[in-house]
mmCIF file of C-alpha atoms in Angstrom:
data_model
loop_
_atom_site.group_PDB
_atom_site.id
_atom_site.type_symbol
_atom_site.label_atom_id
_atom_site.label_comp_id
_atom_site.label_asym_id
_atom_site.label_seq_id
_atom_site.Cartn_x
_atom_site.Cartn_y
_atom_site.Cartn_z
ATOM 1 C CA ILE A 300 -12.347 -18.498 12.432
ATOM 2 C CA GLY A 301 -10.160 -20.500 10.162
ATOM 3 C CA VAL A 302 -8.643 -23.930 10.319
ATOM 4 C CA ALA A 303 -5.907 -25.222 7.970
ATOM 5 C CA ALA A 304 -4.924 -28.885 7.429
ATOM 6 C CA ASP A 305 -2.562 -30.856 5.296
ATOM 7 C CA ILE A 306 -3.525 -34.141 3.606
ATOM 8 C CA ALA A 307 -0.778 -36.784 3.837
ATOM 9 C CA LYS A 308 0.547 -38.240 0.554
ATOM 10 C CA ALA A 309 -2.332 -36.649 -1.357
ATOM 11 C CA HIS A 310 -1.016 -37.769 -4.793
ATOM 12 C CA ARG A 311 -1.196 -41.475 -3.722
ATOM 13 C CA ARG A 312 -4.865 -41.463 -2.624
ATOM 14 C CA PHE A 313 -6.434 -42.791 -5.763
ATOM 15 C CA LYS A 314 -5.981 -45.999 -7.810
ATOM 16 C CA HIS A 315 -5.213 -46.079 -11.476
ATOM 17 C CA ALA A 316 -7.283 -48.187 -13.873
ATOM 18 C CA GLU A 317 -5.607 -51.560 -14.595
ATOM 19 C CA GLU A 318 -5.285 -50.785 -18.321
ATOM 20 C CA ASP A 319 -3.121 -47.764 -17.477
ATOM 21 C CA HIS A 320 -0.546 -49.574 -15.326
ATOM 22 C CA GLY A 321 1.763 -50.032 -18.335
ATOM 23 C CA TYR A 322 2.261 -46.273 -18.540
ATOM 24 C CA LEU A 323 3.375 -46.124 -14.881
ATOM 25 C CA CYS A 324 6.203 -48.700 -14.887
ATOM 26 C CA CYS A 325 9.788 -47.907 -14.028
ATOM 27 C CA ARG A 326 13.058 -49.464 -12.937
ATOM 28 C CA ALA A 327 16.248 -48.123 -11.464
ATOM 29 C CA ARG A 328 18.695 -50.158 -13.610
ATOM 30 C CA ASP A 329 18.547 -52.255 -16.787
ATOM 31 C CA ASP A 330 18.624 -55.648 -14.997
ATOM 32 C CA GLY A 331 16.619 -54.493 -12.044
ATOM 33 C CA PRO A 332 12.967 -55.297 -11.162
ATOM 34 C CA ILE A 333 10.117 -53.420 -12.910
ATOM 35 C CA TRP A 334 8.067 -51.374 -10.521
ATOM 36 C CA VAL A 335 4.400 -50.755 -11.284
ATOM 37 C CA ASN A 336 2.724 -47.760 -9.758
ATOM 38 C CA ARG A 337 -0.900 -48.657 -9.258
ATOM 39 C CA VAL A 338 -1.736 -45.467 -7.329
ATOM 40 C CA GLY A 339 -1.087 -41.827 -8.033
ATOM 41 C CA THR A 340 2.613 -41.007 -8.289
ATOM 42 C CA PHE A 341 4.433 -37.758 -7.554
ATOM 43 C CA GLY A 342 5.741 -36.123 -10.743
ATOM 44 C CA VAL A 343 3.152 -37.672 -13.001
ATOM 45 C CA ALA A 344 0.875 -34.951 -14.404
ATOM 46 C CA CYS A 345 -2.372 -36.798 -13.886
ATOM 47 C CA ALA A 346 -1.814 -37.077 -10.150
ATOM 48 C CA ALA A 347 -2.881 -33.545 -9.524
ATOM 49 C CA TYR A 348 -5.897 -33.865 -11.770
ATOM 50 C CA HIS A 349 -7.217 -37.068 -10.242
ATOM 51 C CA PHE A 350 -6.661 -35.876 -6.642
ATOM 52 C CA SER A 351 -8.474 -32.591 -7.320
ATOM 53 C CA ARG A 352 -11.467 -34.561 -8.645
ATOM 54 C CA LEU A 353 -11.437 -36.845 -5.618
ATOM 55 C CA ALA A 354 -10.985 -34.063 -3.077
ATOM 56 C CA GLY A 355 -13.660 -31.909 -4.844
ATOM 57 C CA LEU A 356 -16.136 -34.734 -4.546
ATOM 58 C CA ILE A 357 -15.545 -34.927 -0.795
ATOM 59 C CA GLY A 358 -15.627 -31.178 -0.333
ATOM 60 C CA ARG A 359 -18.973 -30.776 -2.199
ATOM 61 C CA ALA A 360 -20.438 -33.631 -0.134
ATOM 62 C CA ALA A 361 -19.342 -31.861 3.067
ATOM 63 C CA ILE A 362 -20.967 -28.647 2.012
ATOM 64 C CA MET A 363 -24.220 -30.491 1.182
ATOM 65 C CA ILE A 364 -24.307 -31.986 4.680
ATOM 66 C CA LEU A 365 -23.891 -28.554 6.242
ATOM 67 C CA CYS A 366 -26.648 -27.119 4.038
ATOM 68 C CA HIS A 367 -26.744 -23.352 4.291
ATOM 69 C CA GLU A 368 -24.394 -22.927 7.229
ATOM 70 C CA PRO A 369 -21.789 -20.140 6.747
ATOM 71 C CA LEU A 370 -18.760 -22.324 6.129
ATOM 72 C CA PHE A 371 -16.282 -22.055 3.216
ATOM 73 C CA GLN A 372 -13.715 -24.626 2.022
ATOM 74 C CA PHE A 373 -10.552 -23.851 0.089
ATOM 75 C CA LEU A 374 -8.292 -26.502 -1.343
ATOM 76 C CA PHE A 375 -4.878 -25.698 -2.895
ATOM 77 C CA ALA A 376 -3.098 -28.889 -3.887
ATOM 78 C CA ASP A 377 -3.090 -30.894 -0.629
ATOM 79 C CA ASP A 378 -3.723 -27.946 1.678
ATOM 80 C CA LEU A 379 -7.241 -27.628 3.019
ATOM 81 C CA GLN A 380 -8.669 -24.581 4.743
ATOM 82 C CA LEU A 381 -12.068 -24.156 6.441
ATOM 83 C CA GLN A 382 -13.512 -20.754 7.285
ATOM 84 C CA ALA A 383 -16.667 -20.468 9.413
ATOM 85 C CA GLY A 384 -18.679 -17.755 11.079
ATOM 86 C CA GLY A 385 -21.770 -17.302 13.179
ATOM 87 C CA GLU A 386 -22.812 -18.752 16.523
ATOM 88 C CA ASP A 387 -22.207 -22.383 15.428
ATOM 89 C CA LYS A 388 -18.847 -21.805 13.758
ATOM 90 C CA TYR A 389 -16.898 -24.230 15.962
ATOM 91 C CA ARG A 390 -19.556 -26.898 15.631
ATOM 92 C CA ASN A 391 -19.645 -26.489 11.857
ATOM 93 C CA VAL A 392 -15.862 -26.755 11.508
ATOM 94 C CA TRP A 393 -15.961 -30.011 13.542
ATOM 95 C CA ARG A 394 -18.824 -31.405 11.408
ATOM 96 C CA ALA A 395 -16.939 -30.732 8.208
ATOM 97 C CA LEU A 396 -13.698 -32.206 9.516
ATOM 98 C CA LEU A 397 -15.617 -35.217 10.803
ATOM 99 C CA PHE A 398 -16.993 -35.901 7.307
ATOM 100 C CA TRP A 399 -13.536 -35.679 5.730
ATOM 101 C CA LEU A 400 -12.312 -38.145 8.372
ATOM 102 C CA MET A 401 -15.249 -40.533 7.919
ATOM 103 C CA VAL A 402 -14.445 -41.005 4.219
ATOM 104 C CA GLY A 403 -10.849 -41.839 5.094
ATOM 105 C CA THR A 404 -8.900 -38.626 4.553
ATOM 106 C CA PRO A 405 -5.402 -39.020 6.070
ATOM 107 C CA PHE A 406 -4.555 -35.728 7.703
ATOM 108 C CA LYS A 407 -1.132 -34.764 9.010
ATOM 109 C CA TRP A 408 -2.195 -33.968 12.586
ATOM 110 C CA ASN A 409 1.019 -32.090 13.489
ATOM 111 C CA LYS A 410 0.244 -29.601 10.762
ATOM 112 C CA PHE A 411 -3.186 -28.597 11.979
ATOM 113 C CA ARG A 412 -3.479 -24.900 12.884
ATOM 114 C CA GLY A 413 -6.191 -22.298 13.202
ATOM 115 C CA GLY A 414 -7.825 -19.427 15.056
ATOM 116 C CA VAL A 415 -8.778 -15.873 14.281
ATOM 117 C CA GLN A 416 -5.338 -15.451 12.641
ATOM 118 C CA LEU A 417 -4.228 -18.064 10.120
ATOM 119 C CA GLU A 418 -1.470 -18.551 7.502
ATOM 120 C CA TYR A 419 -2.366 -20.539 4.465
ATOM 121 C CA VAL A 420 -0.295 -21.236 1.285
ATOM 122 C CA GLY A 421 1.741 -18.005 1.726
ATOM 123 C CA PHE A 422 -1.237 -15.769 2.688
ATOM 124 C CA ALA A 423 -2.070 -14.474 6.136
ATOM 125 C CA PHE A 424 -5.689 -14.051 7.246
ATOM 126 C CA ASP A 425 -6.807 -11.940 10.157
ATOM 127 C CA PHE A 426 -10.512 -12.582 10.767
ATOM 128 C CA PHE A 427 -10.562 -10.198 13.733
ATOM 129 C CA ARG A 428 -9.390 -7.121 11.835
ATOM 130 C CA PHE A 429 -10.857 -8.230 8.453
ATOM 131 C CA THR A 430 -7.497 -8.039 6.692
ATOM 132 C CA PHE A 431 -5.467 -10.439 4.641
ATOM 133 C CA GLY A 432 -2.225 -10.391 2.743
ATOM 134 C CA LEU A 433 1.185 -11.988 2.565
ATOM 135 C CA SER A 434 2.509 -14.162 5.384
ATOM 136 C CA GLU A 435 5.448 -12.746 7.212
ATOM 137 C CA ARG A 436 7.685 -15.479 5.750
ATOM 138 C CA ARG A 437 6.595 -14.702 2.133
ATOM 139 C CA ALA A 438 7.069 -10.959 2.554
ATOM 140 C CA SER A 439 10.504 -11.507 4.147
ATOM 141 C CA TRP A 440 11.553 -13.627 1.149
ATOM 142 C CA ILE A 441 10.704 -10.756 -1.202
ATOM 143 C CA CYS A 442 12.642 -8.235 0.870
ATOM 144 C CA ARG A 443 15.677 -10.553 1.124
ATOM 145 C CA PHE A 444 15.623 -11.003 -2.720
ATOM 146 C CA VAL A 445 15.752 -7.198 -3.132
ATOM 147 C CA GLU A 446 18.605 -6.962 -0.589
ATOM 148 C CA ASP A 447 20.540 -9.731 -2.344
ATOM 149 C CA ALA A 448 20.088 -7.997 -5.695
ATOM 150 C CA GLU A 449 21.467 -4.736 -4.274
ATOM 151 C CA LYS A 450 24.450 -6.539 -2.767
ATOM 152 C CA ALA A 451 25.120 -8.093 -6.173
ATOM 153 C CA ARG A 452 25.013 -4.606 -7.697
ATOM 154 C CA GLY A 453 21.892 -5.434 -9.732
ATOM 155 C CA MET A 454 23.245 -8.689 -11.238
ATOM 156 C CA ILE A 455 20.438 -11.294 -11.292
ATOM 157 C CA GLU A 456 19.998 -14.751 -12.842
ATOM 158 C CA HIS A 457 17.108 -15.112 -15.281
ATOM 159 C CA ARG A 458 15.864 -18.171 -13.362
ATOM 160 C CA ARG A 459 15.815 -16.334 -10.014
ATOM 161 C CA PHE A 460 14.200 -13.228 -11.445
ATOM 162 C CA THR A 461 11.517 -15.378 -13.106
ATOM 163 C CA GLU A 462 10.806 -17.067 -9.783
ATOM 164 C CA PHE A 463 10.647 -13.611 -8.112
ATOM 165 C CA VAL A 464 8.181 -12.290 -10.674
ATOM 166 C CA GLY A 465 6.077 -15.437 -10.298
ATOM 167 C CA ARG A 466 5.840 -14.925 -6.576
ATOM 168 C CA LEU A 467 4.881 -11.272 -7.066
ATOM 169 C CA VAL A 468 2.080 -12.372 -9.461
ATOM 170 C CA TYR A 469 0.886 -14.742 -6.732
ATOM 171 C CA ALA A 470 1.014 -11.958 -4.121
ATOM 172 C CA SER A 471 -0.927 -9.525 -6.379
ATOM 173 C CA GLN A 472 -3.979 -11.714 -6.009
ATOM 174 C CA VAL A 473 -4.488 -10.026 -2.659
ATOM 175 C CA LEU A 474 -2.164 -7.030 -2.717
ATOM 176 C CA CYS A 475 -3.888 -4.845 -5.261
ATOM 177 C CA TRP A 476 -1.103 -2.164 -5.109
ATOM 178 C CA VAL A 477 1.446 -4.643 -6.561
ATOM 179 C CA LYS A 478 -0.208 -5.193 -9.960
ATOM 180 C CA PRO A 479 0.554 -1.759 -11.484
ATOM 181 C CA PHE A 480 4.274 -2.379 -11.036
ATOM 182 C CA MET A 481 4.227 -5.785 -12.701
ATOM 183 C CA GLY A 482 4.180 -4.355 -16.256
ATOM 184 C CA VAL A 483 7.777 -3.051 -15.978
ATOM 185 C CA LEU A 484 9.026 -6.287 -14.376
ATOM 186 C CA HIS A 485 7.259 -8.461 -17.000
ATOM 187 C CA ARG A 486 8.723 -6.472 -19.781
ATOM 188 C CA TRP A 487 12.283 -6.865 -18.576
ATOM 189 C CA LYS A 488 11.763 -10.551 -17.794
ATOM 190 C CA GLY A 489 10.602 -11.099 -21.379
ATOM 191 C CA ALA A 490 13.750 -9.387 -22.706
ATOM 192 C CA LEU A 491 16.108 -11.767 -20.927
ATOM 193 C CA GLN A 492 17.411 -14.982 -22.446
ATOM 194 C CA PRO A 493 16.935 -18.145 -20.358
ATOM 195 C CA GLY A 494 20.059 -19.234 -18.482
ATOM 196 C CA THR A 495 21.664 -15.837 -18.577
ATOM 197 C CA VAL A 496 22.796 -13.392 -15.845
ATOM 198 C CA ALA A 497 22.207 -9.714 -16.487
ATOM 199 C CA LYS A 498 22.307 -6.360 -14.728
ATOM 200 C CA THR A 499 18.864 -5.026 -13.915
ATOM 201 C CA PRO A 500 17.914 -1.612 -15.420
ATOM 202 C CA LYS A 501 17.820 1.260 -13.033
ATOM 203 C CA MET A 502 14.004 1.477 -13.240
ATOM 204 C CA VAL A 503 13.665 -2.201 -12.276
ATOM 205 C CA GLN A 504 16.026 -1.596 -9.377
ATOM 206 C CA MET A 505 14.019 1.407 -8.201
ATOM 207 C CA ILE A 506 10.678 -0.545 -8.380
ATOM 208 C CA LEU A 507 12.266 -3.465 -6.444
ATOM 209 C CA ARG A 508 13.396 -1.052 -3.656
ATOM 210 C CA PHE A 509 9.988 0.629 -3.614
ATOM 211 C CA LEU A 510 8.109 -2.734 -3.248
ATOM 212 C CA ALA A 511 10.429 -3.840 -0.430
ATOM 213 C CA LYS A 512 9.955 -0.407 1.276
ATOM 214 C CA LEU A 513 6.152 -0.741 1.216
ATOM 215 C CA LEU A 514 6.297 -4.309 2.601
ATOM 216 C CA ALA A 515 8.693 -3.191 5.346
ATOM 217 C CA GLU A 516 6.192 -0.414 6.250
ATOM 218 C CA GLY A 517 3.450 -3.015 6.857
ATOM 219 C CA HIS A 518 1.561 -2.825 3.517
ATOM 220 C CA GLY A 519 1.669 -6.565 3.204
ATOM 221 C CA GLN A 520 -1.811 -6.629 4.808
ATOM 222 C CA VAL A 521 -4.829 -4.971 3.158
ATOM 223 C CA SER A 522 -8.499 -4.754 3.961
ATOM 224 C CA SER A 523 -10.541 -7.839 2.971
ATOM 225 C CA LEU A 524 -13.702 -5.749 2.651
ATOM 226 C CA SER A 525 -15.137 -5.618 -0.904
ATOM 227 C CA PRO A 526 -15.001 -2.158 -2.418
ATOM 228 C CA PRO A 527 -18.472 -0.589 -2.490
ATOM 229 C CA SER A 528 -20.226 0.076 -5.760
ATOM 230 C CA ALA A 529 -19.924 3.610 -7.079
ATOM 231 C CA GLU A 530 -22.887 5.688 -6.069
ATOM 232 C CA ARG A 531 -22.863 7.639 -9.374
ATOM 233 C CA GLU A 532 -20.498 9.017 -11.946
ATOM 234 C CA ALA A 533 -17.999 11.473 -10.506
ATOM 235 C CA PHE A 534 -16.673 13.274 -13.542
ATOM 236 C CA ARG A 535 -15.992 12.960 -17.326
ATOM 237 C CA THR A 536 -12.704 13.798 -19.038
ATOM 238 C CA ASP A 537 -11.264 13.985 -22.488
ATOM 239 C CA ALA A 538 -7.858 14.738 -23.982
ATOM 240 C CA LYS A 539 -6.313 15.876 -27.180
ATOM 241 C CA ALA A 540 -2.804 14.870 -28.298
ATOM 242 C CA GLU A 541 -1.496 16.964 -31.178
ATOM 243 C CA GLU A 542 2.075 17.709 -32.386
ATOM 244 C CA ASN A 543 3.995 18.504 -29.220
ATOM 245 C CA TYR A 544 1.312 19.152 -26.640
ATOM 246 C CA PHE A 545 -1.663 17.608 -24.735
ATOM 247 C CA VAL A 546 -4.883 19.427 -23.898
ATOM 248 C CA LEU A 547 -6.715 17.902 -20.906
ATOM 249 C CA GLY A 548 -10.371 18.766 -20.089
ATOM 250 C CA GLY A 549 -12.934 17.519 -17.624
ATOM 251 C CA TRP A 550 -16.059 18.450 -15.753
ATOM 252 C CA GLU A 551 -17.676 17.203 -12.534
ATOM 253 C CA THR A 552 -20.945 15.241 -12.784
ATOM 254 C CA TRP A 553 -21.258 14.288 -9.116
ATOM 255 C CA GLU A 554 -23.694 17.116 -8.215
ATOM 256 C CA THR A 555 -25.324 17.837 -11.532
ATOM 257 C CA LEU A 556 -25.347 16.704 -15.197
ATOM 258 C CA GLU A 557 -25.761 20.259 -16.432
ATOM 259 C CA PRO A 558 -22.360 21.725 -17.471
ATOM 260 C CA LYS A 559 -23.413 25.217 -16.382
ATOM 261 C CA GLY A 560 -23.575 24.211 -12.785
ATOM 262 C CA ALA A 561 -20.495 21.977 -12.666
ATOM 263 C CA ARG A 562 -16.847 22.550 -11.774
ATOM 264 C CA TRP A 563 -14.537 22.087 -14.720
ATOM 265 C CA PHE A 564 -10.880 22.379 -15.815
ATOM 266 C CA SER A 565 -8.891 22.784 -19.020
ATOM 267 C CA LEU A 566 -5.130 22.342 -19.071
ATOM 268 C CA LYS A 567 -2.438 22.402 -21.793
ATOM 269 C CA ILE A 568 0.795 20.523 -21.279
ATOM 270 C CA THR A 569 3.693 20.772 -23.705
ATOM 271 C CA ALA A 570 6.436 18.348 -24.429
ATOM 272 C CA ALA A 571 8.951 20.781 -22.913
ATOM 273 C CA GLN A 572 7.070 20.582 -19.555
ATOM 274 C CA LEU A 573 6.695 16.766 -19.401
ATOM 275 C CA PRO A 574 8.958 15.179 -22.027
ATOM 276 C CA CYS A 575 8.725 11.636 -20.438
ATOM 277 C CA LEU A 576 5.189 11.288 -21.729
ATOM 278 C CA PHE A 577 5.933 12.207 -25.342
ATOM 279 C CA ARG A 578 7.505 10.097 -28.046
ATOM 280 C CA GLN A 579 11.219 10.861 -28.096
ATOM 281 C CA GLY A 580 10.472 13.666 -25.648
ATOM 282 C CA ARG A 581 8.810 15.928 -28.246
ATOM 283 C CA ASP A 582 6.062 14.109 -30.321
ATOM 284 C CA ALA A 583 2.474 13.427 -29.118
ATOM 285 C CA CYS A 584 1.716 11.024 -32.012
ATOM 286 C CA GLY A 585 0.159 7.827 -30.713
ATOM 287 C CA MET A 586 -0.011 9.119 -27.140
ATOM 288 C CA SER A 587 -3.792 9.575 -26.950
ATOM 289 C CA ALA A 588 -4.289 6.849 -24.279
ATOM 290 C CA VAL A 589 -1.531 8.453 -22.197
ATOM 291 C CA ALA A 590 -3.176 11.880 -22.462
ATOM 292 C CA GLU A 591 -6.642 10.426 -21.638
ATOM 293 C CA LEU A 592 -5.329 8.686 -18.445
ATOM 294 C CA LEU A 593 -3.425 11.841 -17.457
ATOM 295 C CA ALA A 594 -6.793 13.752 -17.812
ATOM 296 C CA THR A 595 -8.355 11.169 -15.424
ATOM 297 C CA LEU A 596 -5.558 11.670 -12.947
ATOM 298 C CA THR A 597 -6.087 15.396 -13.180
ATOM 299 C CA GLY A 598 -9.763 14.967 -12.514
ATOM 300 C CA LEU A 599 -9.114 12.799 -9.494
ATOM 301 C CA GLN A 600 -6.837 15.411 -7.989
ATOM 302 C CA VAL A 601 -8.699 18.562 -8.969
ATOM 303 C CA PHE A 602 -12.053 17.334 -7.797
ATOM 304 C CA GLY A 603 -10.640 16.196 -4.456
ATOM 305 C CA TRP A 604 -10.880 12.388 -4.675
ATOM 306 C CA THR A 605 -7.299 11.846 -3.773
ATOM 307 C CA LYS A 606 -7.788 13.770 -0.481
ATOM 308 C CA VAL A 607 -10.376 11.374 0.945
ATOM 309 C CA ARG A 608 -9.167 9.491 4.008
ATOM 310 C CA ASN A 609 -10.399 6.721 6.314
ATOM 311 C CA LYS A 610 -13.051 5.616 3.872
ATOM 312 C CA LEU A 611 -13.383 2.733 1.370
ATOM 313 C CA PHE A 612 -14.975 4.071 -1.786
ATOM 314 C CA THR A 613 -15.155 3.593 -5.590
ATOM 315 C CA VAL A 614 -14.837 6.446 -8.110
ATOM 316 C CA SER A 615 -16.679 6.062 -11.429
ATOM 317 C CA ALA A 616 -15.440 8.298 -14.206
ATOM 318 C CA GLY A 617 -16.211 8.632 -17.895
ATOM 319 C CA THR A 618 -13.666 8.495 -20.717
ATOM 320 C CA ASP A 619 -13.996 8.115 -24.497
ATOM 321 C CA THR A 620 -10.928 5.834 -24.751
ATOM 322 C CA LEU A 621 -12.023 2.184 -24.569
ATOM 323 C CA SER A 622 -8.515 0.863 -23.874
ATOM 324 C CA ASN A 623 -8.381 2.878 -20.640
ATOM 325 C CA GLU A 624 -11.648 1.214 -19.453
ATOM 326 C CA PHE A 625 -9.893 -2.235 -19.947
ATOM 327 C CA LEU A 626 -6.805 -0.838 -18.202
ATOM 328 C CA SER A 627 -8.796 0.116 -15.095
ATOM 329 C CA PHE A 628 -10.269 -3.439 -15.066
ATOM 330 C CA ARG A 629 -6.886 -5.264 -15.569
ATOM 331 C CA ASP A 630 -4.906 -2.767 -13.433
ATOM 332 C CA ALA A 631 -1.755 -3.537 -15.361
ATOM 333 C CA THR A 632 0.010 -2.587 -18.567
ATOM 334 C CA THR A 633 3.416 -3.106 -20.188
ATOM 335 C CA ARG A 634 3.200 -0.087 -22.431
ATOM 336 C CA PHE A 635 5.443 2.896 -21.912
ATOM 337 C CA PRO A 636 4.852 5.699 -21.050
ATOM 338 C CA LEU A 637 1.263 4.665 -20.184
ATOM 339 C CA SER A 638 2.574 2.642 -17.278
ATOM 340 C CA PHE A 639 4.112 5.812 -15.724
ATOM 341 C CA VAL A 640 0.687 7.471 -15.494
ATOM 342 C CA HIS A 641 -1.061 4.263 -14.471
ATOM 343 C CA VAL A 642 1.322 3.679 -11.537
ATOM 344 C CA GLN A 643 0.744 7.201 -10.300
ATOM 345 C CA VAL A 644 -3.055 6.820 -10.520
ATOM 346 C CA ALA A 645 -2.927 3.456 -8.743
ATOM 347 C CA LEU A 646 -0.667 4.732 -5.909
ATOM 348 C CA ASP A 647 -2.895 7.827 -5.386
ATOM 349 C CA MET A 648 -6.017 5.599 -5.159
ATOM 350 C CA TYR A 649 -4.368 3.074 -2.850
ATOM 351 C CA ARG A 650 -3.194 5.802 -0.453
ATOM 352 C CA CYS A 651 -6.679 7.275 -0.108
ATOM 353 C CA GLY A 652 -8.462 3.897 0.022
ATOM 354 C CA GLY A 653 -10.207 4.265 -3.238
ATOM 355 C CA PHE A 654 -10.878 2.201 -6.340
ATOM 356 C CA LEU A 655 -11.123 3.642 -9.866
ATOM 357 C CA GLN A 656 -13.713 2.467 -12.328
ATOM 358 C CA LEU A 657 -13.435 3.992 -15.756
ATOM 359 C CA LYS A 658 -16.470 3.730 -18.038
ATOM 360 C CA TRP A 659 -16.168 4.259 -21.764
ATOM 361 C CA ARG A 660 -18.442 6.842 -23.331
ATOM 362 C CA PRO A 661 -18.728 7.197 -27.126
ATOM 363 C CA ARG A 662 -17.447 10.555 -28.342
ATOM 364 C CA SER A 663 -20.947 11.698 -29.224
ATOM 365 C CA LEU A 664 -21.941 11.287 -25.559
ATOM 366 C CA ASN A 665 -18.842 13.009 -24.222
ATOM 367 C CA GLN A 666 -19.116 16.234 -26.244
ATOM 368 C CA PRO A 667 -18.880 18.727 -23.333
ATOM 369 C CA ALA A 668 -15.506 17.279 -22.281
ATOM 370 C CA ASP A 669 -14.386 17.250 -25.842
ATOM 371 C CA ASP A 670 -15.256 20.955 -26.135
ATOM 372 C CA LEU A 671 -12.960 21.734 -23.219
ATOM 373 C CA THR A 672 -10.021 20.305 -25.119
ATOM 374 C CA ASN A 673 -10.780 22.586 -28.009
ATOM 375 C CA ASP A 674 -10.978 25.820 -25.929
ATOM 376 C CA ASP A 675 -14.728 25.943 -26.418
ATOM 377 C CA PHE A 676 -16.127 26.943 -22.960
ATOM 378 C CA HIS A 677 -19.546 28.198 -23.922
ATOM 379 C CA LEU A 678 -21.367 25.412 -22.052
ATOM 380 C CA PHE A 679 -19.620 26.149 -18.783
ATOM 381 C CA ASP A 680 -19.666 28.895 -16.156
ATOM 382 C CA PRO A 681 -16.240 30.690 -16.054
ATOM 383 C CA ALA A 682 -16.738 31.259 -12.313
ATOM 384 C CA LYS A 683 -16.698 27.495 -11.673
ATOM 385 C CA ARG A 684 -13.459 26.830 -13.493
ATOM 386 C CA SER A 685 -10.815 25.092 -11.393
ATOM 387 C CA GLN A 686 -7.573 26.953 -12.170
ATOM 388 C CA VAL A 687 -4.961 24.262 -12.399
ATOM 389 C CA SER A 688 -1.400 24.119 -13.779
ATOM 390 C CA LEU A 689 1.071 21.264 -14.205
ATOM 391 C CA GLU A 690 2.846 22.331 -11.040
ATOM 392 C CA ASP A 691 -0.362 21.908 -9.024
ATOM 393 C CA LEU A 692 -0.525 18.192 -9.878
ATOM 394 C CA ASP A 693 1.054 15.609 -7.696
ATOM 395 C CA LEU A 694 3.158 13.597 -10.249
ATOM 396 C CA SER A 695 6.003 12.782 -7.857
ATOM 397 C CA PHE A 696 6.190 9.073 -8.471
ATOM 398 C CA LEU A 697 5.621 9.393 -12.203
ATOM 399 C CA LEU A 698 8.529 11.773 -12.427
ATOM 400 C CA HIS A 699 10.656 9.550 -10.139
ATOM 401 C CA MET A 700 10.049 6.534 -12.506
ATOM 402 C CA ALA A 701 10.753 8.650 -15.620
ATOM 403 C CA LYS A 702 14.259 9.510 -14.325
ATOM 404 C CA PHE A 703 15.239 5.855 -14.665
ATOM 405 C CA HIS A 704 13.649 5.169 -18.028
ATOM 406 C CA GLU A 705 16.322 3.736 -20.357
#
């Protein structure tokens, strides 16, 4: 269960040292009285710092009293939440609250709420279904923002768009599928001048509509279960970017580490087939990270990981591009066209309930995959080759995003 409470006038619950009173004086007019704030004052930066120290002291003492009982405390500004489980959960919540009251914590009693479903600082927790996400009010605000932007024909103030992006960053703490889209929004926000009003690019408009659509479909709640650790490495890939084409190669390591007994693929993609992933639509120079991530996406689809359903799992894959390992950890990038491929990968994994964990392998330890990009198949069994072409890959959202790239 969870219980949420609000502490009344939290910023005024500590006293300032007497030697600091001079920094906290004010008056309304030149001939008026001088007011001295001897306690914490709203708007003064140190108020949040001192209250957090005071509340942290009380919270740690409450945990010590409860010893090893399964109770968790969360404090965000002046909002307190208690979560408890087990047979004595109700008793433990009362014990913790009683301690907070004994030391003089002034709660706002009309703001107490709790149960197996609870809203707290914009998030909604469902302890019965083991899900959490955005509260209905927060999700509705995002959808209304997108509707207002469409009514204004894409014209948005810099201040409002900055607020919107900030709220999405806050939401992405629990909604993992939001993070991959943030790169595009951050990039446009950074291009705007403060105090201006501008028309949003078509790609930004498309992403806003897509985010609102997912929230309207109920994706504002996700499983709170931790993703399981990967059992073992699933596959290894490599890619070559030269002149006006990519060569993607990969082999499956799930069943065996012997290339002769593994499934494998090798695929060549030209700039004419997929111009959105090439520099100026024709040059592969500097696109190695894009090609490597596209090879990973191909491996996920060819070896069947994107077809898994009703199961929470983690896929571990090998790549010899270190930057893509960092990308899988951060789950966000502002680089184009890398963000196109990344969003497609992230959506595929979200839809099937999976998590991707890329592991960097030095080129010397990834030689079989490297051979596949050089049309050297002597280590592999031709009968186990997965025949795949560009048309066989699901790149629907990648291509949809690319239509709006300006």
